Coordinates of C-alpha atoms in Angstrom, one line a residue:
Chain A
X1 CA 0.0 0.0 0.0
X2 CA 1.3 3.4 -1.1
X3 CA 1.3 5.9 2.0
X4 CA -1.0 8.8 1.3
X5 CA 1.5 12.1 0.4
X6 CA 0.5 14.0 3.3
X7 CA 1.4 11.1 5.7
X8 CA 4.6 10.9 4.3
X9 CA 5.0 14.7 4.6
X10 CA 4.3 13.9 8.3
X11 CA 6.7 11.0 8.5
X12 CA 9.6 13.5 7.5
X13 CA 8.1 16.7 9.7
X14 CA 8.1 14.3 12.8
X15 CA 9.8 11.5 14.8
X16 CA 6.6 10.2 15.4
X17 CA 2.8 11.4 14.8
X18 CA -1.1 10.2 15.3
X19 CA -2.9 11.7 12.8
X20 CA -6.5 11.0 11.6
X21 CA -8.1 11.8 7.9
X22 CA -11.6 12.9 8.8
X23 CA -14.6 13.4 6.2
X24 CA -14.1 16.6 4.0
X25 CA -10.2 15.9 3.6
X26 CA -9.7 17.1 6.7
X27 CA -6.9 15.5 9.3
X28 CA -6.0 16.0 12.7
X29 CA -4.0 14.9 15.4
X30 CA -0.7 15.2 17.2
X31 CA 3.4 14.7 15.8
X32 CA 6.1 14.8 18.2
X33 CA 9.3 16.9 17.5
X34 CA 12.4 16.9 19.9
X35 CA 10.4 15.4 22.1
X36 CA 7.6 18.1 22.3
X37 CA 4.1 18.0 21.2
X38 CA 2.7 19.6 18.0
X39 CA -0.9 19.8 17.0
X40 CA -1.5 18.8 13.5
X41 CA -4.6 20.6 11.9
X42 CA -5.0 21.1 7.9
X43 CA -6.5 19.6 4.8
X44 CA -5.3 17.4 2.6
X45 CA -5.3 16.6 -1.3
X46 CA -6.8 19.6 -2.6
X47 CA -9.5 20.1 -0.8
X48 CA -12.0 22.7 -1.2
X49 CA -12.8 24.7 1.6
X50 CA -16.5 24.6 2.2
X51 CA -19.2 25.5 5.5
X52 CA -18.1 21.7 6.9
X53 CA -14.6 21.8 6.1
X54 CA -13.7 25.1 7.4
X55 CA -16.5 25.0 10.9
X56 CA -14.3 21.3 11.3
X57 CA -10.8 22.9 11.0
X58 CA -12.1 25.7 13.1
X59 CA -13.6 22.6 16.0
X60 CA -10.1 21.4 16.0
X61 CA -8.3 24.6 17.1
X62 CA -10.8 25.3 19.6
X63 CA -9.8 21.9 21.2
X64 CA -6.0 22.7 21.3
X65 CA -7.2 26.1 22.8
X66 CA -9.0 23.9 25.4
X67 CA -7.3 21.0 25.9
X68 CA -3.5 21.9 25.5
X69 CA -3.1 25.5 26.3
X70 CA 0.2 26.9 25.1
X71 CA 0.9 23.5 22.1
X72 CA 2.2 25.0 18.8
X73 CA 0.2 24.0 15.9
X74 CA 1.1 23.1 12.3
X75 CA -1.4 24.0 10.0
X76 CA -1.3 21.6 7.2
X77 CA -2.6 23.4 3.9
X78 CA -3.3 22.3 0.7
X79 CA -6.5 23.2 -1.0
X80 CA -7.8 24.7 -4.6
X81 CA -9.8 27.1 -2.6
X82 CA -13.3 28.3 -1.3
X83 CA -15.9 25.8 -2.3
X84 CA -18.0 27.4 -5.3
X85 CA -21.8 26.3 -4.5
X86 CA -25.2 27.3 -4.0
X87 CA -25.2 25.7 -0.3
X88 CA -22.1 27.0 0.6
X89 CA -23.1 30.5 0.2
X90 CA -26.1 30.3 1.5
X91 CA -24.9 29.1 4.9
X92 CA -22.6 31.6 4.7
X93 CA -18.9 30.4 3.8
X94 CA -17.3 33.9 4.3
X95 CA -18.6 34.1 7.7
X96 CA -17.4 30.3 9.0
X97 CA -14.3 30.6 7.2
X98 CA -13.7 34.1 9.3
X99 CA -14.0 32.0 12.3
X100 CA -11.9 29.8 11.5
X101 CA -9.6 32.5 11.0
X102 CA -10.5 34.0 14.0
X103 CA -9.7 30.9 16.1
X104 CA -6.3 30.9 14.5
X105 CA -5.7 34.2 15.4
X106 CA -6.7 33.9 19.0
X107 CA -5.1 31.1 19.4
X108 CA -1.7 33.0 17.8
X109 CA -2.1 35.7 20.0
X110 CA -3.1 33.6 23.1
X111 CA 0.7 31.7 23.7
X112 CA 0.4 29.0 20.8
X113 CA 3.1 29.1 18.1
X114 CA 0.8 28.4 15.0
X115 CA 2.6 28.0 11.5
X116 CA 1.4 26.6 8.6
X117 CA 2.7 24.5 5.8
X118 CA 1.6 24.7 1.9
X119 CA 2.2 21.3 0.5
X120 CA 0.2 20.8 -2.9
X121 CA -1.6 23.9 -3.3
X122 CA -3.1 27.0 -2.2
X123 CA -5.9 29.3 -3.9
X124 CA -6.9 32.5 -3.1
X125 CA -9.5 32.6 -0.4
X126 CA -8.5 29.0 0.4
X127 CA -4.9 30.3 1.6
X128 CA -6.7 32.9 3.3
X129 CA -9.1 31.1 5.4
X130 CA -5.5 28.7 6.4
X131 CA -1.9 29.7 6.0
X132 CA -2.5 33.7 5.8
X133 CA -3.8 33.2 9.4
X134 CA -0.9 31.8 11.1
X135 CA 1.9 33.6 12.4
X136 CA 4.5 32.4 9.8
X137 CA 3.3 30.5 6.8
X138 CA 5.9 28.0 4.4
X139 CA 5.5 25.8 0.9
X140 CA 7.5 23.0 0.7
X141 CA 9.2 23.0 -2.7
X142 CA 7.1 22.2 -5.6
X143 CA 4.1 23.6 -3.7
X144 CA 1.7 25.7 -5.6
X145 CA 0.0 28.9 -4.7
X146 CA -2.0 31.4 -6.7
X147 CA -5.0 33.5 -7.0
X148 CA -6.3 32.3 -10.1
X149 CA -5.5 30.2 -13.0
X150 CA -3.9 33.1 -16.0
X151 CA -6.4 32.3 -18.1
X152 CA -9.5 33.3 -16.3
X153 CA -7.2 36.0 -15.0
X154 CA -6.6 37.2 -18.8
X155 CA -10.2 37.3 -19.4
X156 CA -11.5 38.8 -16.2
X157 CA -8.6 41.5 -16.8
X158 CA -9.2 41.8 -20.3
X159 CA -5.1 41.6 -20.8
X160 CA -3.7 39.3 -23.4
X161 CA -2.9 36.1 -21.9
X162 CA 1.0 36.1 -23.8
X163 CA 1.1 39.6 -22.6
X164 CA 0.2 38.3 -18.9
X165 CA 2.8 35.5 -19.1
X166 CA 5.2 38.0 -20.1
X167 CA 4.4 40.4 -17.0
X168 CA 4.8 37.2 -14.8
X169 CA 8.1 37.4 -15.7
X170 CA 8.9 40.7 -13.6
X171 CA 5.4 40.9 -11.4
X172 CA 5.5 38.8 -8.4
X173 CA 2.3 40.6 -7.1
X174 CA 0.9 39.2 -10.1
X175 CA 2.6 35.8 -10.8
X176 CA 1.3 32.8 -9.3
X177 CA 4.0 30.7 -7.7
X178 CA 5.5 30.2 -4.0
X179 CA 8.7 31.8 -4.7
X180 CA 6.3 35.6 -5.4
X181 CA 5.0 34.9 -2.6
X182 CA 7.7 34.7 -0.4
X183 CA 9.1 37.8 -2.5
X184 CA 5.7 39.7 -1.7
X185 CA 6.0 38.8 2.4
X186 CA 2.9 36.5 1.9
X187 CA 5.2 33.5 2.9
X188 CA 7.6 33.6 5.3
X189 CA 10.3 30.9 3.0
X190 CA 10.4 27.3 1.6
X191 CA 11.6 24.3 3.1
X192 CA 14.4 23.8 0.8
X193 CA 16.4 21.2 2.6
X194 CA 15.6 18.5 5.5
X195 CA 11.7 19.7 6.0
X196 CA 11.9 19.0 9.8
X197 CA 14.9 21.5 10.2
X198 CA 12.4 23.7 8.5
X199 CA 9.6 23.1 10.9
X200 CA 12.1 23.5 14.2
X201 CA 13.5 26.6 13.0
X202 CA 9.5 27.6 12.3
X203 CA 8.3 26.5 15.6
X204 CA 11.5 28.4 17.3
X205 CA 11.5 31.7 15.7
X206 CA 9.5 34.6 16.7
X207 CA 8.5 38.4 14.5
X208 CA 9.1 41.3 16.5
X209 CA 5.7 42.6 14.9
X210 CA 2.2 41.4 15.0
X211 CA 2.3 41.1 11.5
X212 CA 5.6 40.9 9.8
X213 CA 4.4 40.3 5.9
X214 CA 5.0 44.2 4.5
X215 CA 8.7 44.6 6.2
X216 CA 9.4 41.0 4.3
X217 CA 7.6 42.1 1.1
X218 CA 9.5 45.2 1.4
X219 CA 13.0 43.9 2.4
X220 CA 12.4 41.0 -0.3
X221 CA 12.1 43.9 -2.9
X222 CA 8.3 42.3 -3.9
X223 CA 5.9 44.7 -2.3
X224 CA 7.4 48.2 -2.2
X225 CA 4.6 50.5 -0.8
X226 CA 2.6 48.5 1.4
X227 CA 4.5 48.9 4.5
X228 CA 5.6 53.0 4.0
X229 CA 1.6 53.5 2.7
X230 CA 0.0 52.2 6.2
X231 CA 2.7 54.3 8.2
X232 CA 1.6 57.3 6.6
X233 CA -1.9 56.7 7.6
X234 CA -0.7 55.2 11.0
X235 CA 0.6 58.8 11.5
X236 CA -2.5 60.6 10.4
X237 CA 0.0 62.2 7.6
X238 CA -1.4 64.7 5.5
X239 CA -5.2 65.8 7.8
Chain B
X1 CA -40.8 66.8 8.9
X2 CA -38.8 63.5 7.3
X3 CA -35.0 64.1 6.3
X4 CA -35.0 63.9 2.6
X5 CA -33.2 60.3 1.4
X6 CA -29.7 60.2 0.3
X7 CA -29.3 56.7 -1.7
X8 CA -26.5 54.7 -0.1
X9 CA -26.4 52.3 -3.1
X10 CA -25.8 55.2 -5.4
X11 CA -23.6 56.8 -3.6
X12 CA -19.6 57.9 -4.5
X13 CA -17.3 57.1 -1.2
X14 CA -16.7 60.3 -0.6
X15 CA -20.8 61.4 -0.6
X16 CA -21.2 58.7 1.3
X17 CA -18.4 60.1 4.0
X18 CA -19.9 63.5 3.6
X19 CA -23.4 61.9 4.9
X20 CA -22.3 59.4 7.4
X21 CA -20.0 61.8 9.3
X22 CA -21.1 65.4 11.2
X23 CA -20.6 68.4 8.9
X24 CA -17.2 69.6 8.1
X25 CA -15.3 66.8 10.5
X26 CA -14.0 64.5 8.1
X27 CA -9.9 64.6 7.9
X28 CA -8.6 62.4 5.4
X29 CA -5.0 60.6 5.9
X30 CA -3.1 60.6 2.7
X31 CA -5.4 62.6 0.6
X32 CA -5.2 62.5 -3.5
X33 CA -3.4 65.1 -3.3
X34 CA -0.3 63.4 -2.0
X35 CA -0.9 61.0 -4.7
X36 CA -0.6 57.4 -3.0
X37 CA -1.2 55.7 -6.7
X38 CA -0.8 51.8 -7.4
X39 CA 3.1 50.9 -8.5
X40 CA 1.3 48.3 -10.6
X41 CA -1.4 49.9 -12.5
X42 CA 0.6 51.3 -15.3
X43 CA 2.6 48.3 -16.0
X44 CA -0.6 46.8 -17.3
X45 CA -1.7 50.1 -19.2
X46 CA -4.5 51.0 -16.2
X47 CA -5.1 54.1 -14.9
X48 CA -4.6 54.8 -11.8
X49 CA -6.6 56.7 -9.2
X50 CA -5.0 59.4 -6.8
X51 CA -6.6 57.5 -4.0
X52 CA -6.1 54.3 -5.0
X53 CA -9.7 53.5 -4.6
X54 CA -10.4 54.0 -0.8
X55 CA -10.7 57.0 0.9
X56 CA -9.2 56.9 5.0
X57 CA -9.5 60.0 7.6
X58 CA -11.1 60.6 11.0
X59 CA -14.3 62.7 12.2
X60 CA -17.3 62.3 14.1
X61 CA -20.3 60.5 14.3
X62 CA -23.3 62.3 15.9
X63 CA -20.0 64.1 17.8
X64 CA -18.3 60.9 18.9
X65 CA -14.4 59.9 17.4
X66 CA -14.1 57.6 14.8
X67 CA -11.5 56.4 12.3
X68 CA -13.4 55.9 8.9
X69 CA -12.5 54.2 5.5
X70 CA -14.7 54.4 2.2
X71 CA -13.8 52.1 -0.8
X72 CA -14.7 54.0 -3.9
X73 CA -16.8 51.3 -6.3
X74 CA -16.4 52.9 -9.3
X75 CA -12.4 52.7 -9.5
X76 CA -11.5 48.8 -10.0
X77 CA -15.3 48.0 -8.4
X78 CA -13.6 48.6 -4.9
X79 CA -11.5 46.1 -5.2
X80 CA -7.9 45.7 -3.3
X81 CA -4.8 46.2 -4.6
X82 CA -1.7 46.8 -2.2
X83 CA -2.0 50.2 -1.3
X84 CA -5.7 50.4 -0.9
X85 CA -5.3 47.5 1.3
X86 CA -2.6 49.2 3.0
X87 CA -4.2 52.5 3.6
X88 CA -7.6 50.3 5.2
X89 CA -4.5 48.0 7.4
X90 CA -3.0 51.8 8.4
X91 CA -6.3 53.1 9.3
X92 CA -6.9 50.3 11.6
X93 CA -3.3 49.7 13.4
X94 CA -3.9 54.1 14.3
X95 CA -7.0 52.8 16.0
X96 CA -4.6 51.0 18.6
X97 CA -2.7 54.5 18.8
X98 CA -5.9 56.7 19.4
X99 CA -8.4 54.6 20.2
X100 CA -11.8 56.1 18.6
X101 CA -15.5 55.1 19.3
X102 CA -15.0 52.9 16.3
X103 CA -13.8 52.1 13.3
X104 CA -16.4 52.1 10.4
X105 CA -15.3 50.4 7.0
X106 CA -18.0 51.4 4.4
X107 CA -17.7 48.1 2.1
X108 CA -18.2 48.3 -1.6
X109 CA -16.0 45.4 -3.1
X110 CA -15.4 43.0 -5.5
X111 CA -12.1 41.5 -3.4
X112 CA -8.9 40.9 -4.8
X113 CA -7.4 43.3 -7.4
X114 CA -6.8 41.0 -10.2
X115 CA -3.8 43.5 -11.4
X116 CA -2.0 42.9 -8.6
X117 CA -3.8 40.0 -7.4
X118 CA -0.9 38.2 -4.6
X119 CA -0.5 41.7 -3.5
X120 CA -4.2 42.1 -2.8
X121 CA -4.7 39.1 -1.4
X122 CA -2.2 39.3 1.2
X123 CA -3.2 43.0 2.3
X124 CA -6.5 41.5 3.1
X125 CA -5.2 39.5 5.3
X126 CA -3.4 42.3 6.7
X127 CA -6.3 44.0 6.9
X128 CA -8.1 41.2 9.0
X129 CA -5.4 41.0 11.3
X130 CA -5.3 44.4 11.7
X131 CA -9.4 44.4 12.5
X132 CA -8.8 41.5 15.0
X133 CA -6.2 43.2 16.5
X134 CA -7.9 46.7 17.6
X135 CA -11.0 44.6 18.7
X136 CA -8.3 42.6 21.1
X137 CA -7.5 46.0 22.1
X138 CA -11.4 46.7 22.5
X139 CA -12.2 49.2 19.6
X140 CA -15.3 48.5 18.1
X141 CA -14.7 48.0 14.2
X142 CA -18.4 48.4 12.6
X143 CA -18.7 47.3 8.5
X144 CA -21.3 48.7 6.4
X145 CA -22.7 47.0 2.9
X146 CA -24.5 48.5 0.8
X147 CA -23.0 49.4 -2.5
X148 CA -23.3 48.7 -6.2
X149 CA -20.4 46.2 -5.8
X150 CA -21.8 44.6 -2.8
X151 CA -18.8 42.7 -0.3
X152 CA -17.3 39.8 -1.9
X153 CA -13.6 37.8 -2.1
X154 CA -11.5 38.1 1.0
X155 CA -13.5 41.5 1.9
X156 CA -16.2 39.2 2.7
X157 CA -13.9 37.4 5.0
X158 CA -12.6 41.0 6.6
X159 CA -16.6 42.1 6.8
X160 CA -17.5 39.1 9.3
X161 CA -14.4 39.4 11.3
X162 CA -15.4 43.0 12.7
X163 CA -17.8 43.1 15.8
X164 CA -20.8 44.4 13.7
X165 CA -22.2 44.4 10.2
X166 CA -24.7 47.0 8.9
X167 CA -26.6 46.1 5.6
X168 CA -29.2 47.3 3.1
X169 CA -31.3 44.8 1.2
X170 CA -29.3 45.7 -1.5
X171 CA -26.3 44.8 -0.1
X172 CA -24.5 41.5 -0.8
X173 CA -22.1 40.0 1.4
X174 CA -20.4 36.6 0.0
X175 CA -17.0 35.0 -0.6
X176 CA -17.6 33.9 -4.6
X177 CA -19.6 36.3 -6.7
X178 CA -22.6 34.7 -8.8
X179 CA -20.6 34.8 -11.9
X180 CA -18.0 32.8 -10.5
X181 CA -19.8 29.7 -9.3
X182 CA -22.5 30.0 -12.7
X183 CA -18.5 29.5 -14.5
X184 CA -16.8 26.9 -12.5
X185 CA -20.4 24.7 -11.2
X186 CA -22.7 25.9 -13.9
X187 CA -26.1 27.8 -14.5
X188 CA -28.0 24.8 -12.5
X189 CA -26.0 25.8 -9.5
X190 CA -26.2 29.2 -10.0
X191 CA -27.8 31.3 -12.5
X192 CA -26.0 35.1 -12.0
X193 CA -28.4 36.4 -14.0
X194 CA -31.5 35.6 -11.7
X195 CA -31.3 38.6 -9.7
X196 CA -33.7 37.8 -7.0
X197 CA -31.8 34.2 -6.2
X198 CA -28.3 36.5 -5.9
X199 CA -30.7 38.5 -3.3
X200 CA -32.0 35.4 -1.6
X201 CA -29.0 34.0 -0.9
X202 CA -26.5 37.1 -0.5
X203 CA -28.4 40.2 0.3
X204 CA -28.9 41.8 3.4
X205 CA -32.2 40.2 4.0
X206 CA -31.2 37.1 3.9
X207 CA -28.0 37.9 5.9
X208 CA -30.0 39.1 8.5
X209 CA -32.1 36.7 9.0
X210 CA -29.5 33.9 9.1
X211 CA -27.6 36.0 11.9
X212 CA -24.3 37.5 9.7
X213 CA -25.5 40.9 10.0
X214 CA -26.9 42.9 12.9
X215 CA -28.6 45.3 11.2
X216 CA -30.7 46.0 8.3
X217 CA -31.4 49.7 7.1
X218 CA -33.2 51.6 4.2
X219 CA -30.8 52.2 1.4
X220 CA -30.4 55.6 2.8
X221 CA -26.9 57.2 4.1
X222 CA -28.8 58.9 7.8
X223 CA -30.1 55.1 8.3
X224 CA -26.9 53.6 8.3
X225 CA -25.3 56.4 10.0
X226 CA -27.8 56.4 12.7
X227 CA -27.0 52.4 12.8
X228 CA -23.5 52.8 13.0
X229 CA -23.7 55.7 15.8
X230 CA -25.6 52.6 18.0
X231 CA -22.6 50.2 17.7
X232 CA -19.8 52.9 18.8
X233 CA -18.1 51.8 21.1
X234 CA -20.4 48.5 21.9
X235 CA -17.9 45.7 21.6
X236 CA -17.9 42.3 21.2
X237 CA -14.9 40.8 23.1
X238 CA -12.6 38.0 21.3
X239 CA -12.8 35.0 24.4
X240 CA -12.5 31.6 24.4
X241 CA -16.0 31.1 25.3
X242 CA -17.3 33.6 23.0
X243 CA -15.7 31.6 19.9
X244 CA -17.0 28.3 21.2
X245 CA -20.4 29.7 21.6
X246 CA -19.8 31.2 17.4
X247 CA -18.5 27.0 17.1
X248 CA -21.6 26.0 18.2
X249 CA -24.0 28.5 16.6
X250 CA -22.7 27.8 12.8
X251 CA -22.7 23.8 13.4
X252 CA -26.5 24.5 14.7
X253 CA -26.9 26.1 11.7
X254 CA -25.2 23.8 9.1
X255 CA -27.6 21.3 11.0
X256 CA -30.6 23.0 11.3
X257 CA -30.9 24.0 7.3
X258 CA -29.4 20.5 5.6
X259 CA -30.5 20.3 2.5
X260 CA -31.7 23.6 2.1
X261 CA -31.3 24.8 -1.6
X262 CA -32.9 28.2 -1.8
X263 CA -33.0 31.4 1.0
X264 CA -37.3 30.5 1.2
X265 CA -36.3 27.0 2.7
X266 CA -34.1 28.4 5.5
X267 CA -36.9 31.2 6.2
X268 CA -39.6 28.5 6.5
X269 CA -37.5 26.8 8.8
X270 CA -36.8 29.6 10.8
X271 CA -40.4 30.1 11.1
X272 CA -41.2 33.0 9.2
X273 CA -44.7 33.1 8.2
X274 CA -45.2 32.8 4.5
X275 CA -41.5 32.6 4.3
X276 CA -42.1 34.0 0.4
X277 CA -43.1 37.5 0.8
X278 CA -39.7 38.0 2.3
X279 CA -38.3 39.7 -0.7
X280 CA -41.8 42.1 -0.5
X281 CA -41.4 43.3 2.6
X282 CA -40.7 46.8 3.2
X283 CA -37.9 47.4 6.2
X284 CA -40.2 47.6 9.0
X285 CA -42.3 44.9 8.2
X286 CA -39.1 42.6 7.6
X287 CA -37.2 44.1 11.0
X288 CA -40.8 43.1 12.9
X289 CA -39.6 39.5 11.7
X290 CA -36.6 39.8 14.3
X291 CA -35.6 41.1 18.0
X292 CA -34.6 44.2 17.4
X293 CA -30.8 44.9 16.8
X294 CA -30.0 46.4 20.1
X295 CA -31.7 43.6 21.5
X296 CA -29.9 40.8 19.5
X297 CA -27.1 42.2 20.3
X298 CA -27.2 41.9 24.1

């Protein structure tokens, strides 16, 4: 039998894990790392992120915030977005998914260490309602992330798609791909080497801000204005 | 004598500032005149706006402080490129620094900024950190939907993260636009050009009566101003037992509707009568369907 890829993944993150594959591609669980306990929340093969998936990723952080005050958490994400339906909508996707969110950001700013993981891929609102809500987000090489696919992007933008390809080429706020994210501050790096030294140095480290992606997209030379733009209106500059 | 109506749905950002806030007390941070313009735009031929599509400041609501930001719909339908995003994400983090009565975000959005589209999508996440961050710091932050564009992508996301949302009918507040799920699922899933179903299942009505907005107004600026002014300073604190008690009112939900299909189901199961006339009801009619706001909000 051929291990699934995300249980492999956890085989090289951690000396030893117990993690379950629910309905709705969703696993959880615990891996051990150095000894210490890690909680192990995230979605596996793709998944889109619907009412049930996100309100079950969101029950599972709640019961670290309960049960194991203080365990780090390794958000596992890989999904091809929000789930496009009728019922999701109607329930309100935008509103679970922000608690979901929510819960990841309480739990960040309540003494848990939450990163996250991209392995497979990440869409749009899918990487937002997961890895944008942690406090320090990686892809493991070969991961993808993007907004949208560049030909529905050509079309909704009315530009050419050769002439979008082309623009790719010096746009990472416009080029799918983990690297432009990591150049924009949207992830903090890529696990390039031995994946567990990637998850211990992620688990130690610490930003000396609550939210560290404009000085990266700025130091990285990928997202120039964002973090001068909100100091100006921090200050109240020109009223 | 009634005030004479000012549309809210057909309203510019900056009318819409004009009417929300007392006379003569907006301040705007980083006005067009300092020229705060997308790097990206002109790459890809665009024009550019001198505001970037959002307008930021402070002033006063019926004489209280508050930090206010207004997306313009007509530039880019609202949507969020990196330093409109950025401008919102400063407005909020000044918040922390001055503590107002609130912060109002007046909503009219399409989401991500396509032309700049990782860039957008990350400063909405700023954004939403930023939002959860001055209500840990116990600032109210108060949305408001009720443009042409309606709230949709990651905005949607940002909307139901602050402590209150004020709606029109015509307001629509969803993560994927009609269009999007009539391209990837198909017309039988959704049909984007059957106006009434985009209402039923992502306008205000429908919002409110599922419990993902607190309020629903006349599309009239002095209504939503005078429901903003009652959520200053009203907020709703970020606890543990406050986000197991949100747990355990969506998985209620997800129960109690299984299987719905269409906004009328969940109505008749909420147990409005003759859940159909919904739509027809005029706002007074429709709020005598609910506890008031002030009450639901207790």
């Amino acid at each position: 039998m051929i291990a699934h890829p995300t249980d492999r993944l956890l085989d090289a993150l951690f000396e030893r894990h117990d993690v379950r594959h629910e309905d709705n591609m969703v696993i959880a669980g615990e891996g051990w790392l150095d000894g210490r306990a890690v909680a192990v929340i995230g979605t596996t093969d793709r998944a889109f992120i619907g009412v049930e998936t996100a309100l079950a990723l969101a029950d599972h952080v709640l019961a670290v915030l309960r049960d194991h005050p203080g365990r780090p958490i390794l958000l596992i994400v890989d999904n091809g977005g929000q789930r496009l339906s009728r019922w999701d909508e109607l329930m309100g996707n935008n509103g679970v998914i922000a608690h979901l969110t929510t819960c990841l950001d309480f739990a960040r700013r309540n003494g848990h260490r939450v990163v996250g993981v991209v392995h497979g891929l990440a869409v749009s609102g899918g990487f937002m309602a997961t890895g944008m809500a942690t406090a320090a987000c990686h892809a493991l090489p070969g991961a993808e992330l993007r907004v949208m696919v560049p030909d529905a992007m050509a079309r909704i933008t009315r530009i050419p798609l050769d002439r979008l390809m082309a623009l790719f080429e010096t746009q990472p706020v416009l080029a799918p791909g983990a690297e432009n994210f990591v150049r924009i501050g949207g992830l903090h790096g890529v696990w390039e080497g031995d994946p567990r030294e990637g998850l211990r140095a992620a688990l130690d480290a610490t930003d000396p801000e609550d939210d560290p992606r404009r000085r990266l997209g700025a130091e990285r030379g990928g997202r120039g204005r964002a973090a001068d733009v909100a100091a100006l209106v921090r200050a109240g500059a020109g009223a | 004598m009634r005030p004479a109506r000012h549309s809210y749905y057909e309203a510019t950002a900056r009318r819409r500032l004009a009417g929300l806030l007392d006379e003569g007390s907006f301040r705007e941070y980083c006005p067009p005149t300092m020229r705060l313009t997308s790097p990206h735009l002109p790459a890809l031929g665009v024009p550019v706006a001198f505001d970037d599509g959002v307008a930021v400041g402070e002033g006063r609501v019926q004489g209280r402080p508050v930090l206010v930001a207004a997306q313009e719909g007509g530039f880019m339908g609202g949507a969020v490129g990196e330093v409109h995003g950025a401008k919102i994400t400063g407005l909020l983090e000044r918040a922390l620094d001055v503590r107002p009565d609130g912060v109002v975000l007046l909503l009219d959005t399409g989401g991500v900024r396509l032309h700049e589209a990782n860039a957008g999508l990350i400063a909405m996440g700023e954004i939403q950190r930023a939002v959860l961050a001055v209500r840990h710091a116990g600032v109210s932050v108060i949305a408001a939907i009720g443009g042409r564009n309606g709230c949709y992508g990651g905005m949607s996301m940002v909307a139901r993260s602050c402590d209150r949302i004020v709606m029109s009918e015509e307001g629509r507040l969803s993560i994927s636009g009609p269009e999007v799920i009539e391209t990837v699922e198909g017309i039988e899933e959704f049909d984007s050009q059957d106006r009434a179903l985009v209402w039923r299942t992502m306008g205000g009505k429908h919002r409110r009566l599922l419990g993902e907005a607190d309020a629903l107004v006349p599309d009239d600026i002095g209504a939503f101003r005078t429901a903003i002014a009652g959520f200053l300073d009203r907020p709703r604190p970020i606890t543990l037992d406050a986000l197991m008690a949100e747990q355990a009112r969506l998985a209620a939900r997800l129960e109690r509707f299984a299987g719905c299909r269409d906004g009328v189901e969940v109505w008749e199961r909420l147990g409005v009568a003759e859940p159909k006339r919904v739509p027809d009801l005029g706002i007074d009619a429709f709020n005598a369907l609910l506890p008031s706001p002030a009450e639901a909000a207790e």
